[in-house]
Short mmCIF file of C-alpha atoms (C1' of nucleotides) in Angstrom, two decimals:
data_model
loop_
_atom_site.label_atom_id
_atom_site.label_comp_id
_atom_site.label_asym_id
_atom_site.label_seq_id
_atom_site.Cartn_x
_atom_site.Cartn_y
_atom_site.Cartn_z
CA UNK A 1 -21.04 17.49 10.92
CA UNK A 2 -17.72 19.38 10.88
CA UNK A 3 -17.13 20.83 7.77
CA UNK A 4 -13.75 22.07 8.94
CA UNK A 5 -12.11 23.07 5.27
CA UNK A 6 -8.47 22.10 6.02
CA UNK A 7 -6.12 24.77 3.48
CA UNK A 8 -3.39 22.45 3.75
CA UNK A 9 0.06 24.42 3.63
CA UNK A 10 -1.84 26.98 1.96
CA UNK A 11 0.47 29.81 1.72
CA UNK A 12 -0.47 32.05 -0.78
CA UNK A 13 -0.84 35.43 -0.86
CA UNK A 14 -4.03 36.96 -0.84
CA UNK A 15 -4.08 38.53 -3.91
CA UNK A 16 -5.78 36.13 -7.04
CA UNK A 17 -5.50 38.20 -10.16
CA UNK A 18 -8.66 39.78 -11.13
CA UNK A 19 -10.64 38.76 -14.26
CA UNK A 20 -8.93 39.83 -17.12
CA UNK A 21 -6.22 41.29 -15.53
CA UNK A 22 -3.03 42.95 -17.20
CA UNK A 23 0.12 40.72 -17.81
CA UNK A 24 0.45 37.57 -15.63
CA UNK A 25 3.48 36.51 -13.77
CA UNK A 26 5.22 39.93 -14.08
CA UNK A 27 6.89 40.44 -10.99
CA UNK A 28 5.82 38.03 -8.51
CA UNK A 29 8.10 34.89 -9.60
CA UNK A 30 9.56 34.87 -5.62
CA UNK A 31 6.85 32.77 -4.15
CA UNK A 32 7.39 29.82 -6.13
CA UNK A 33 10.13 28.24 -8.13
CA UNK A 34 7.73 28.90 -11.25
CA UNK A 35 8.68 27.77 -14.48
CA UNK A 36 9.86 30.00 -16.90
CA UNK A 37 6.93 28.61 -19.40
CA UNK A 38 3.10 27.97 -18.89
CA UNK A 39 3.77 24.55 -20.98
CA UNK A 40 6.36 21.99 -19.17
CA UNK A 41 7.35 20.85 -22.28
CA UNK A 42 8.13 17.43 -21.08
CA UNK A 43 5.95 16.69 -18.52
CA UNK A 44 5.17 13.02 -18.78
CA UNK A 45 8.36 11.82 -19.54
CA UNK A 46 9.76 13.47 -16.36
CA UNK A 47 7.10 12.84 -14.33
CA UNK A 48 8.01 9.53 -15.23
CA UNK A 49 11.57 10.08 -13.94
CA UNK A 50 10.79 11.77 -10.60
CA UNK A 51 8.44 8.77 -10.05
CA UNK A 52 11.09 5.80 -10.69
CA UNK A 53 13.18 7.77 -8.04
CA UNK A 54 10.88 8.14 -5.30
CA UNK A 55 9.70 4.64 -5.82
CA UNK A 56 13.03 3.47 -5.72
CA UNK A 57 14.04 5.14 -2.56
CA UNK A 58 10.79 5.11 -0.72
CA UNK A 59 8.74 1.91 -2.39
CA UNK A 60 5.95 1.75 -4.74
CA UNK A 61 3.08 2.13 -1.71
CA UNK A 62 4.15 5.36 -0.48
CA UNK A 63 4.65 7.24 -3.39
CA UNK A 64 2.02 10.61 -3.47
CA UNK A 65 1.37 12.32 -6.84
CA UNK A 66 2.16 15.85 -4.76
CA UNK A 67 5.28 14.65 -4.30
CA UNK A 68 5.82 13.57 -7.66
CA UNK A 69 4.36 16.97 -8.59
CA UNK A 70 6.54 19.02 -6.70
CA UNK A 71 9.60 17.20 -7.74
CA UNK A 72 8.79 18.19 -11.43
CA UNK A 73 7.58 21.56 -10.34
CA UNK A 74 3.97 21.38 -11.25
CA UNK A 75 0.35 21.28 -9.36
CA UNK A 76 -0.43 18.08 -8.41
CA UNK A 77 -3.03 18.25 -10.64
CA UNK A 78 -1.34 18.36 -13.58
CA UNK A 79 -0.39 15.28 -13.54
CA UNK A 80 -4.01 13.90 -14.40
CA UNK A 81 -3.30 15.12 -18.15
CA UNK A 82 -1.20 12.61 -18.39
CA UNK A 83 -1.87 9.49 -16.37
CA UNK A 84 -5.57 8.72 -15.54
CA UNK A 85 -4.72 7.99 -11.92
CA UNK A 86 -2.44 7.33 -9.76
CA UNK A 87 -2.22 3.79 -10.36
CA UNK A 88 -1.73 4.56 -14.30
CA UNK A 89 1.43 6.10 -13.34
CA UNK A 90 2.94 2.97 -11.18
CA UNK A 91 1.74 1.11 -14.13
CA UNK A 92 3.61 3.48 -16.27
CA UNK A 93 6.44 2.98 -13.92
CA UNK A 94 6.30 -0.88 -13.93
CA UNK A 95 6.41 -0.88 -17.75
CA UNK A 96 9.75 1.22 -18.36
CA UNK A 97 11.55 -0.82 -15.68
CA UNK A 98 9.91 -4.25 -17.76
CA UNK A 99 11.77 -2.90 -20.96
CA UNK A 100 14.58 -2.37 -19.39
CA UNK A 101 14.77 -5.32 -17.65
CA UNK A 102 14.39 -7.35 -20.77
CA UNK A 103 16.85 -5.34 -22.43
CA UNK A 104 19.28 -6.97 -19.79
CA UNK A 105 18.06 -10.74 -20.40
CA UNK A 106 17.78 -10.10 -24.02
CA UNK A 107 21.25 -10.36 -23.97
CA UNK A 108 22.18 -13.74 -22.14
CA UNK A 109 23.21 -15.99 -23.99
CA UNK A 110 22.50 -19.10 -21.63
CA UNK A 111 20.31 -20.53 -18.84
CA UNK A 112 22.43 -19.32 -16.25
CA UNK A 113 23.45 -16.19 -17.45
CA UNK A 114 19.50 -15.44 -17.98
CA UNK A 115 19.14 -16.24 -13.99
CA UNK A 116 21.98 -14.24 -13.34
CA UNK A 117 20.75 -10.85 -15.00
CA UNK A 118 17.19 -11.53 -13.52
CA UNK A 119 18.04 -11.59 -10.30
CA UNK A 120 20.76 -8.84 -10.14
CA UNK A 121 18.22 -6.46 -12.11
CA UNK A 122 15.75 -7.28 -9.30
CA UNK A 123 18.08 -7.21 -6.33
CA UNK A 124 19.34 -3.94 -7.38
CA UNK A 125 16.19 -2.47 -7.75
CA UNK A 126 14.33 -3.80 -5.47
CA UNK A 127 11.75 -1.27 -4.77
CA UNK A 128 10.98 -1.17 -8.72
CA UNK A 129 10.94 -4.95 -8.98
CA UNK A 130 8.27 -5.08 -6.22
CA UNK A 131 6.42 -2.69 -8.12
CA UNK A 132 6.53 -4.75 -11.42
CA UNK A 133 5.20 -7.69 -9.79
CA UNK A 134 2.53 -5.89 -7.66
CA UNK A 135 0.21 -4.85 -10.95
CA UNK A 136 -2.48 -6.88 -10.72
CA UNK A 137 -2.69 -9.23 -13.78
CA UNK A 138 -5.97 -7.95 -14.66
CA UNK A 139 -4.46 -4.64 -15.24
CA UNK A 140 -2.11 -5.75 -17.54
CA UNK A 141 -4.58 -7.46 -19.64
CA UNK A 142 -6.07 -3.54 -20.07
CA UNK A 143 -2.41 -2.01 -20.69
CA UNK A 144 -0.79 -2.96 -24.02
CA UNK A 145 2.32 -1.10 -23.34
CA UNK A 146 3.00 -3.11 -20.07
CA UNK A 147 1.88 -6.34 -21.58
CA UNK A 148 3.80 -6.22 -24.45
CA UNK A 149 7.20 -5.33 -22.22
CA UNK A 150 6.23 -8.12 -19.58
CA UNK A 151 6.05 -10.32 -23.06
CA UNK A 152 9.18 -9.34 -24.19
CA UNK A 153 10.54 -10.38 -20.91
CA UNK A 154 9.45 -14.16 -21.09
CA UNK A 155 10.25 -14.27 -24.97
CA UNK A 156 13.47 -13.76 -23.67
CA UNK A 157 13.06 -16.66 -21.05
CA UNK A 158 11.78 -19.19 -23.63
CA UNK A 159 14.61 -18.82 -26.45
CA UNK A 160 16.91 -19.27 -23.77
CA UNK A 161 14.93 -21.87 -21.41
CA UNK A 162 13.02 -24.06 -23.61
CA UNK A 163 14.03 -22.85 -27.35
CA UNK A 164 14.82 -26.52 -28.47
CA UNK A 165 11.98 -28.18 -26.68
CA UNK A 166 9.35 -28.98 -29.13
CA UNK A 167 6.23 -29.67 -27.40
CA UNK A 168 4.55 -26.45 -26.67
CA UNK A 169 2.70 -28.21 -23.39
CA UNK A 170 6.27 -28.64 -22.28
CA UNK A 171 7.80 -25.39 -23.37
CA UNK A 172 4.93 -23.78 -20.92
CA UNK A 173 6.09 -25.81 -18.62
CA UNK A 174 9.57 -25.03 -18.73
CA UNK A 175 8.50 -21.48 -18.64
CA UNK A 176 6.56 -21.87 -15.43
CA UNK A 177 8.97 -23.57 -13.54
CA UNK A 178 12.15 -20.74 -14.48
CA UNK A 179 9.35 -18.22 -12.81
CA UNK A 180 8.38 -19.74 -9.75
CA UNK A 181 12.03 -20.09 -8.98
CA UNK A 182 12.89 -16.75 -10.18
CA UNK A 183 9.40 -14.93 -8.53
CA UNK A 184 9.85 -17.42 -5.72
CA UNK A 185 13.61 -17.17 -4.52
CA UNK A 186 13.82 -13.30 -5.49
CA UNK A 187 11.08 -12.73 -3.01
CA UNK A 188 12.38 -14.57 -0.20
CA UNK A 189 15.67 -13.43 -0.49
CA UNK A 190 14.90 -10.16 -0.69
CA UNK A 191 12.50 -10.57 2.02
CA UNK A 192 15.53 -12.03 4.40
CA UNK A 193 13.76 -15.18 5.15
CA UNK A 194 16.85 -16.32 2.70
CA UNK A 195 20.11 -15.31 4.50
CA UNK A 196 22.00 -16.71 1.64
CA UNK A 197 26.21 -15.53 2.15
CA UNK A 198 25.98 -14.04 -1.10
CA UNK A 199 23.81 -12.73 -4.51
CA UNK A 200 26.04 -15.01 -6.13
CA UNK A 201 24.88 -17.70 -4.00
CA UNK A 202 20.98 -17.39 -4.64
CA UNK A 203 22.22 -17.11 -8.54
CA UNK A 204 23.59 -20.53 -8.46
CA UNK A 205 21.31 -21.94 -6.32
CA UNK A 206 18.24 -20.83 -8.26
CA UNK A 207 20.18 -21.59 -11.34
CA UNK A 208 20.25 -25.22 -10.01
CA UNK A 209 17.17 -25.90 -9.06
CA UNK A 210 15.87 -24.70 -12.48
CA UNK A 211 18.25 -26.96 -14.03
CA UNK A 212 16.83 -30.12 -12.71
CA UNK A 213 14.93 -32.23 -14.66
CA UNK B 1 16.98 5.75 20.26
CA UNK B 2 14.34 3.47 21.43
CA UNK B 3 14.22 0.08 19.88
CA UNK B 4 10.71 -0.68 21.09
CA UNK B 5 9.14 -2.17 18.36
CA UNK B 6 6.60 -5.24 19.08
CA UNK B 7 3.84 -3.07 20.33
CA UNK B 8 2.06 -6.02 20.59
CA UNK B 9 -1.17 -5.05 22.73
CA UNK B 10 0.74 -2.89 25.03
CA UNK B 11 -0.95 0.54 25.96
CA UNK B 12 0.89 3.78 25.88
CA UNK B 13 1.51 6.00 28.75
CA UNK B 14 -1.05 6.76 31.35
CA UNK B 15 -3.27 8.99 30.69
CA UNK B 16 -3.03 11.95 33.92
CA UNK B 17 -6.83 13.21 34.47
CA UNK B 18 -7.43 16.55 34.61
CA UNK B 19 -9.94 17.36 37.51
CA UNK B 20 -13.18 19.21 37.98
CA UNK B 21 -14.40 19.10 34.27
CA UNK B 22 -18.37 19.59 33.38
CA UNK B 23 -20.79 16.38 32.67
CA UNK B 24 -20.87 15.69 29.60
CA UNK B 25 -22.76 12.16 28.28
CA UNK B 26 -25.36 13.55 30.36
CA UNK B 27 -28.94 14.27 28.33
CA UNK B 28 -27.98 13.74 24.36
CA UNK B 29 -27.83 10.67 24.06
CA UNK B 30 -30.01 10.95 21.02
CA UNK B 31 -26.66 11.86 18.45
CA UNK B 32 -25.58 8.67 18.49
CA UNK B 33 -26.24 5.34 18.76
CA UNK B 34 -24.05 4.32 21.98
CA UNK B 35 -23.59 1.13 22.65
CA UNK B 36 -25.40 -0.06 25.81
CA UNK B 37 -21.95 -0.37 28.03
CA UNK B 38 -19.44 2.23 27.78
CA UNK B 39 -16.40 -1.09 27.79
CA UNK B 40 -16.73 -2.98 25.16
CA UNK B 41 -15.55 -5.72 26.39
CA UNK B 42 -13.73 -7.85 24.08
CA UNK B 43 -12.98 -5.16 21.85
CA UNK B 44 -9.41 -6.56 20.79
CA UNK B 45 -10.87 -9.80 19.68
CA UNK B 46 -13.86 -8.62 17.93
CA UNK B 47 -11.58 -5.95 16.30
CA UNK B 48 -9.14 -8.77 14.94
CA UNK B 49 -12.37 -10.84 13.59
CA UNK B 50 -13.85 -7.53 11.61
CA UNK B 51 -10.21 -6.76 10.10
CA UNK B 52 -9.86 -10.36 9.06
CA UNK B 53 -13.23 -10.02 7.26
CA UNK B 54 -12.44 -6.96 5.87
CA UNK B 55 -9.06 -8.39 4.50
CA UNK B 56 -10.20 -10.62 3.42
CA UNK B 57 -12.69 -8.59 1.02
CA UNK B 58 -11.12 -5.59 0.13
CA UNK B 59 -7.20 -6.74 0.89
CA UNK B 60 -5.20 -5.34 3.17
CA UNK B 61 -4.28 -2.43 1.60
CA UNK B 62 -7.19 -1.07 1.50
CA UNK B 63 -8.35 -1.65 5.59
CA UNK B 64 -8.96 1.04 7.31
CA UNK B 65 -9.22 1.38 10.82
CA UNK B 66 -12.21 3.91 10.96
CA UNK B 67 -13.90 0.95 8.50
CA UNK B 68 -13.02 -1.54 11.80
CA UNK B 69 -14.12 0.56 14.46
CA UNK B 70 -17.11 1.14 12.86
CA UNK B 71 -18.09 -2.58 12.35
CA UNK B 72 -17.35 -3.22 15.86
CA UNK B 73 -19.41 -0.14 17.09
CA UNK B 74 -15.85 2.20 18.37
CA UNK B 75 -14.75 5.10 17.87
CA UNK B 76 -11.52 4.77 15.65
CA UNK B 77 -8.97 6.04 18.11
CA UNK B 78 -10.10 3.23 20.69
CA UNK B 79 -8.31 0.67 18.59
CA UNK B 80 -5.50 2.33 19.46
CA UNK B 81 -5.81 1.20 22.78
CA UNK B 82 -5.31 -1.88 21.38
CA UNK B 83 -3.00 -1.52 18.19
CA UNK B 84 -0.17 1.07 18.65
CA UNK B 85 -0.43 1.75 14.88
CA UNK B 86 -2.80 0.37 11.52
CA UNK B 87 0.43 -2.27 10.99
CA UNK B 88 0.38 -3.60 14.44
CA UNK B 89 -3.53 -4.96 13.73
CA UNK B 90 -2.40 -6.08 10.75
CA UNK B 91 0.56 -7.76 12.12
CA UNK B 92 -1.87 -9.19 14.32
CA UNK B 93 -4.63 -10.23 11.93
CA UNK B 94 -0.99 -12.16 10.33
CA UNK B 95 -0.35 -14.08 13.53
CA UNK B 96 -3.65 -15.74 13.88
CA UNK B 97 -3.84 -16.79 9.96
CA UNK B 98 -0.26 -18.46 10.42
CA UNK B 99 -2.01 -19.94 13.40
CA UNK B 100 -4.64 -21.33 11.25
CA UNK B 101 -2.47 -22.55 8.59
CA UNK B 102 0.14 -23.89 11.00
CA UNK B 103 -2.94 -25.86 12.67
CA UNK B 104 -3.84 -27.35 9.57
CA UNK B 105 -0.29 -28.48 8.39
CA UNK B 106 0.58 -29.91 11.11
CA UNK B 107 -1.82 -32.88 10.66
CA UNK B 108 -0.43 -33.58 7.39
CA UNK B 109 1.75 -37.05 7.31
CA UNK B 110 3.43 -36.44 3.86
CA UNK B 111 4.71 -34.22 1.57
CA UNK B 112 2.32 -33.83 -1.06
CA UNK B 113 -0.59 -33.81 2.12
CA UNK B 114 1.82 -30.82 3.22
CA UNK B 115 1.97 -29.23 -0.20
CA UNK B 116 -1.59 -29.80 -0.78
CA UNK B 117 -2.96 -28.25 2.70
CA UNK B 118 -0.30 -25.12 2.21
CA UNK B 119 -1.78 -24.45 -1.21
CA UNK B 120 -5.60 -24.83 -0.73
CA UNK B 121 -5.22 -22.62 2.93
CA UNK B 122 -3.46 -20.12 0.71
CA UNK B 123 -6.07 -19.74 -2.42
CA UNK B 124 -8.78 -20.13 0.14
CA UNK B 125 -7.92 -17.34 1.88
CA UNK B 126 -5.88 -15.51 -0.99
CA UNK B 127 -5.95 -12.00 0.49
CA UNK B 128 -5.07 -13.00 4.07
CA UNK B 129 -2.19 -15.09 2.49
CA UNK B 130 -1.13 -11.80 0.70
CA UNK B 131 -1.19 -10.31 4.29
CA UNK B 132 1.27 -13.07 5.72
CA UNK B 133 3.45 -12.74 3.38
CA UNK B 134 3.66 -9.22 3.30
CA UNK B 135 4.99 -8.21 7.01
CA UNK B 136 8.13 -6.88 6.59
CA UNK B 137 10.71 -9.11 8.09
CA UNK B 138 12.17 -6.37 10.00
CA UNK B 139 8.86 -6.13 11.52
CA UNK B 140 8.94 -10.30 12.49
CA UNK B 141 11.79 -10.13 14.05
CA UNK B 142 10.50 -7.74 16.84
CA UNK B 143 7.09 -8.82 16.96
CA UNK B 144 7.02 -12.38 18.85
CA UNK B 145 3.65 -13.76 18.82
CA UNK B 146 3.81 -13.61 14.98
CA UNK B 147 7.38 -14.95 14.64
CA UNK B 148 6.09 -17.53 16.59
CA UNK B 149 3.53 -17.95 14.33
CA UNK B 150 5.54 -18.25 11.20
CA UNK B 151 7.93 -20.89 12.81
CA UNK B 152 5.30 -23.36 13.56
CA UNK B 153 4.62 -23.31 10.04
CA UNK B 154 7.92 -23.91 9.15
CA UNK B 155 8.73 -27.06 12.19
CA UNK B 156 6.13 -28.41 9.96
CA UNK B 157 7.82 -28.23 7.24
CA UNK B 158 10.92 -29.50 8.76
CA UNK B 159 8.93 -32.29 9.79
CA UNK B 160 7.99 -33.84 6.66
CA UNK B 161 10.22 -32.43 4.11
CA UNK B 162 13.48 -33.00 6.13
CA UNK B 163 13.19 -35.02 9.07
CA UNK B 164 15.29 -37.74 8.19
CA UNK B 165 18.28 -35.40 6.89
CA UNK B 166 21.66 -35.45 8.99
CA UNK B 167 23.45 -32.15 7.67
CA UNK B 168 21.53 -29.30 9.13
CA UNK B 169 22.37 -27.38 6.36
CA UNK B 170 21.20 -29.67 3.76
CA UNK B 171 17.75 -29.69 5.75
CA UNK B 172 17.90 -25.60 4.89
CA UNK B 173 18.39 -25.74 2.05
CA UNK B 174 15.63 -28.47 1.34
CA UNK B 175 13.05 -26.17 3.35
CA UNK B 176 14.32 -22.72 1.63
CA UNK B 177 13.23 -24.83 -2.13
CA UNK B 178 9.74 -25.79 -0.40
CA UNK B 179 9.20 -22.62 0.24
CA UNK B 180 10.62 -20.80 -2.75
CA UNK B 181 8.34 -23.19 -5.06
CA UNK B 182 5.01 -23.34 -2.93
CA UNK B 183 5.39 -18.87 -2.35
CA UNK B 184 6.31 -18.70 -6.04
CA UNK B 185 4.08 -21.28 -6.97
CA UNK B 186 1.21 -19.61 -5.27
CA UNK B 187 1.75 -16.19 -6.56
CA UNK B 188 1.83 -16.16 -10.13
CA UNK B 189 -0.90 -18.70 -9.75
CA UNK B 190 -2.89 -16.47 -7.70
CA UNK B 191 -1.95 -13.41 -10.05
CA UNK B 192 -3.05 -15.38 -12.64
CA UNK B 193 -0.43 -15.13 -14.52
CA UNK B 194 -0.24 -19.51 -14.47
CA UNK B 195 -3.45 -20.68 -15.64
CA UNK B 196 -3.39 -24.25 -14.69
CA UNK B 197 -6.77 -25.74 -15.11
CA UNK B 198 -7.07 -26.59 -11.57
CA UNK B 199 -6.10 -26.12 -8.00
CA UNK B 200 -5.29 -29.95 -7.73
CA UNK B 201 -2.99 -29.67 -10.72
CA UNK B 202 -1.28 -26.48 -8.94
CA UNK B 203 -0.63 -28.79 -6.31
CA UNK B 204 0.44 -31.93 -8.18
CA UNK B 205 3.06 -29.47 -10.16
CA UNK B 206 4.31 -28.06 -7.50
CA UNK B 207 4.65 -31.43 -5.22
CA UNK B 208 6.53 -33.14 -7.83
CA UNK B 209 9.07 -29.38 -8.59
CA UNK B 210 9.60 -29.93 -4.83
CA UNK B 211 10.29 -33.55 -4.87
CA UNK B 212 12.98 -33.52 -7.61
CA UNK B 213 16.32 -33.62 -6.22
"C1'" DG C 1 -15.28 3.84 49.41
"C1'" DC C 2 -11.22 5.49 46.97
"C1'" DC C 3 -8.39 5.94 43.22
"C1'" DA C 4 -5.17 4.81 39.51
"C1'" DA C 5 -5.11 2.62 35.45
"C1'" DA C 6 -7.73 0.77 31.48
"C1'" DA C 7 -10.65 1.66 27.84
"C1'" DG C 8 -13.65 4.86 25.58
"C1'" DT C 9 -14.93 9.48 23.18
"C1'" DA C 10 -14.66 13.93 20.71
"C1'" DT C 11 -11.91 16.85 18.14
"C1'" DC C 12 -8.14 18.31 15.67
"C1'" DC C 13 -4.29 17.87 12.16
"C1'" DA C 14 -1.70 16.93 7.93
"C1'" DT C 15 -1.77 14.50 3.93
"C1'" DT C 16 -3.70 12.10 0.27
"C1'" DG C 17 -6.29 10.91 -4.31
"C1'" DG C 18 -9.54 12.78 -6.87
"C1'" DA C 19 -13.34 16.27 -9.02
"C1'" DT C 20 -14.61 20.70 -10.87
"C1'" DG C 21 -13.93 24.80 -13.21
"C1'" DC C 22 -11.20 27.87 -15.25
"C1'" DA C 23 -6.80 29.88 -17.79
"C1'" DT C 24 -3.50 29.70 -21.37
"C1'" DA C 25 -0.46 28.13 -25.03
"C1'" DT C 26 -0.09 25.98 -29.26
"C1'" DA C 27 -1.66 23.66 -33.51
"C1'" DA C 28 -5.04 23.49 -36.95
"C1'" DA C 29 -8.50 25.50 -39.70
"C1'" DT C 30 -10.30 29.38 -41.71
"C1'" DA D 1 -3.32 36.60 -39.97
"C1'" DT D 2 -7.23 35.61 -37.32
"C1'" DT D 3 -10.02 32.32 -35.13
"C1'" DT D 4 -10.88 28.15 -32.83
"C1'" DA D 5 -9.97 23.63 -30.59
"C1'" DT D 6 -7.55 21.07 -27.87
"C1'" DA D 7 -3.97 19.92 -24.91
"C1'" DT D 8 -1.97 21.28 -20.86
"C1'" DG D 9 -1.62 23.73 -16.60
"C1'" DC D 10 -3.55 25.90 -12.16
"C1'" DA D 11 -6.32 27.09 -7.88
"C1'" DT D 12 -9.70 25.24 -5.07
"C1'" DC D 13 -12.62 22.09 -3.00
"C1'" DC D 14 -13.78 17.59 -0.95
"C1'" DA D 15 -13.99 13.25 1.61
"C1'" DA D 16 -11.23 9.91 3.66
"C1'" DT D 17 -7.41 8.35 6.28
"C1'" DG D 18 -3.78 7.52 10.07
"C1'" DG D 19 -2.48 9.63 13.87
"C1'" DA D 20 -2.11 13.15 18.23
"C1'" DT D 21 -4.05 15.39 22.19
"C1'" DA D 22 -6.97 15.85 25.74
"C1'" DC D 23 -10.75 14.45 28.19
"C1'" DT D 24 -14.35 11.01 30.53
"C1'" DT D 25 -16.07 6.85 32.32
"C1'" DT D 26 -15.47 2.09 34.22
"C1'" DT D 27 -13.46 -1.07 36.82
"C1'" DG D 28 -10.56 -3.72 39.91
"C1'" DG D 29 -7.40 -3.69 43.84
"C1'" DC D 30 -6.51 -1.56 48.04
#
DNA sequence: GCCAAAAGTATCCATTGGATGCATATAAAT
DNA sequence: ATTTATATGCATCCAATGGATACTTTTGGC
């Protein structure tokens, strides 16, 4: 069995400072861009940031915590004081973009203008929507923070969709239906099995067929 | 730039032999267990029927093609005699599910029968639907065996949901809400995010969403 | 029979997520 | 003001993976 030990792009100099050496990171601060202090300060909630980029512009599946890491300017390491895994950090991810999303919605004031600011959230951030709706649902039954912003989302939906409906059976109903439309046509469309001239097409068209009966 | 892009089992260049090398395979055959031929055989097939398996246990995500090779008794790099890349098997794996499924809808003789066959071939085989519907359609579009594929599916659909409809754009758009309700349908369902007490009322729901209108 | 291509194999590479063990900075307790 | 705990950061190691290169063995057509 090989046990080739692969230093990846290992590039430091010899020299590991001695057991208790003098001063640390006297002179030496050219190999790295090394932070000014030990502590980050801010770690997580940048961490956060760099992520939501590089998910954006590279999608949810690709996304490596060492590049994430490097963005920020820590070890890759680090980054497991703050998220358990990799996974806890999409998830982390997933729930930032589901508050802001219903921050949009929370603001329509009807059926249509709900659709509207659905899809364009998720059209114009597509990589991040993909991401929302790729956490597996038995994730989010472990992850208050995302549930609760995935609730706020559909609390949204149901004053708007089915606030004067009074059977609850119904009102879940309602619900259902504005999602399979909305999951549905958002996926399709984005997938380009929908060549639809326009957003503002799929908007109405969606709008529509949520509309009926 | 080249725009190759099917790769569908095409092999790469040829492969100039260098003369006069020493024996190997000659007296160890005790490392490993070699098969008894040095071909295979029907390694492409076999390779396609472990992958399915496999996707259909662990997801596609998570396939591996040393995991493959090593069910069919390969070394990992022969698949790639086979598969110019890990996306072209899955691609692959893809075209014969939408086979399947096309197979089975095509003996339906109504809507609902239609709705009802899509669904169940979709929750039977939940990760291997995840599969199909995850191909990039960049990916379709240069890979013809699978695009193939998907557009037997959808004559089907043609077929009973719009056969008797003049205006060939009104047949679009009736196909585009089939499939926007049964992929939407399917997916929060699946994600379990729509916990209907039963396949058959999935179906009926769905059926009668497609129906209106 | 010869030989080029087809189909395998071993081996290497870069990159990744994760585990361990240790170092250090800061807050809390003394 | 020390001491101590804990949170946070780092270097290093590891196994696994997709892929590249280079080589060997079959096989089918001549």
């Amino acid at each position: 069995m090989a046990r080739t030990v692969w230093h990846g792009g290992l590039r430091r100099e010899a020299a590991t400072v001695a057991p208790g050496a003098p001063a640390l990171y006297e002179g030496d601060m050219t190999a790295k861009p090394r932070r000014a202090t030990y502590r980050h300060g801010n770690l997580r909630a940048e961490a956060l940031k760099a992520a939501a980029r590089l998910v954006a512009e590279q999608g949810h599946e690709r996304l490596s915590l060492r590049e994430v890491a490097e963005k920020v300017g820590v070890a890759h390491r680090s980054l497991y004081n703050h998220f358990v895994h990799r996974e806890a950090l999409l998830d982390a991810v997933a729930t930032e973009a589901y508050l802001r999303l219903a921050e949009s919605v929370a603001r329509a004031k009807t059926p249509e203008e709900y659709t509207a600011r659905y899809v364009r959230f998720a059209l114009a951030n597509r990589a991040l929507y993909a991401l929302m709706t790729s956490r597996p649902h038995a994730t989010m039954k472990h992850n208050p923070p995302l549930q609760a912003a995935v609730h706020k989302v559909i609390t949204e939906a149901i004053r708007i969709f089915a606030g004067d409906i009074e059977s609850s059976i119904e009102r879940r109903r309602v619900v259902m239906k504005v999602y399979i439309t909305l999951y549905g046509g958002i996926s399709l469309y984005a997938a380009g099995v929908l060549d639809q001239p326009s957003e503002k097409a799929l908007i109405a068209e969606l709008a529509a067929m949520i509309a009926q009966a």
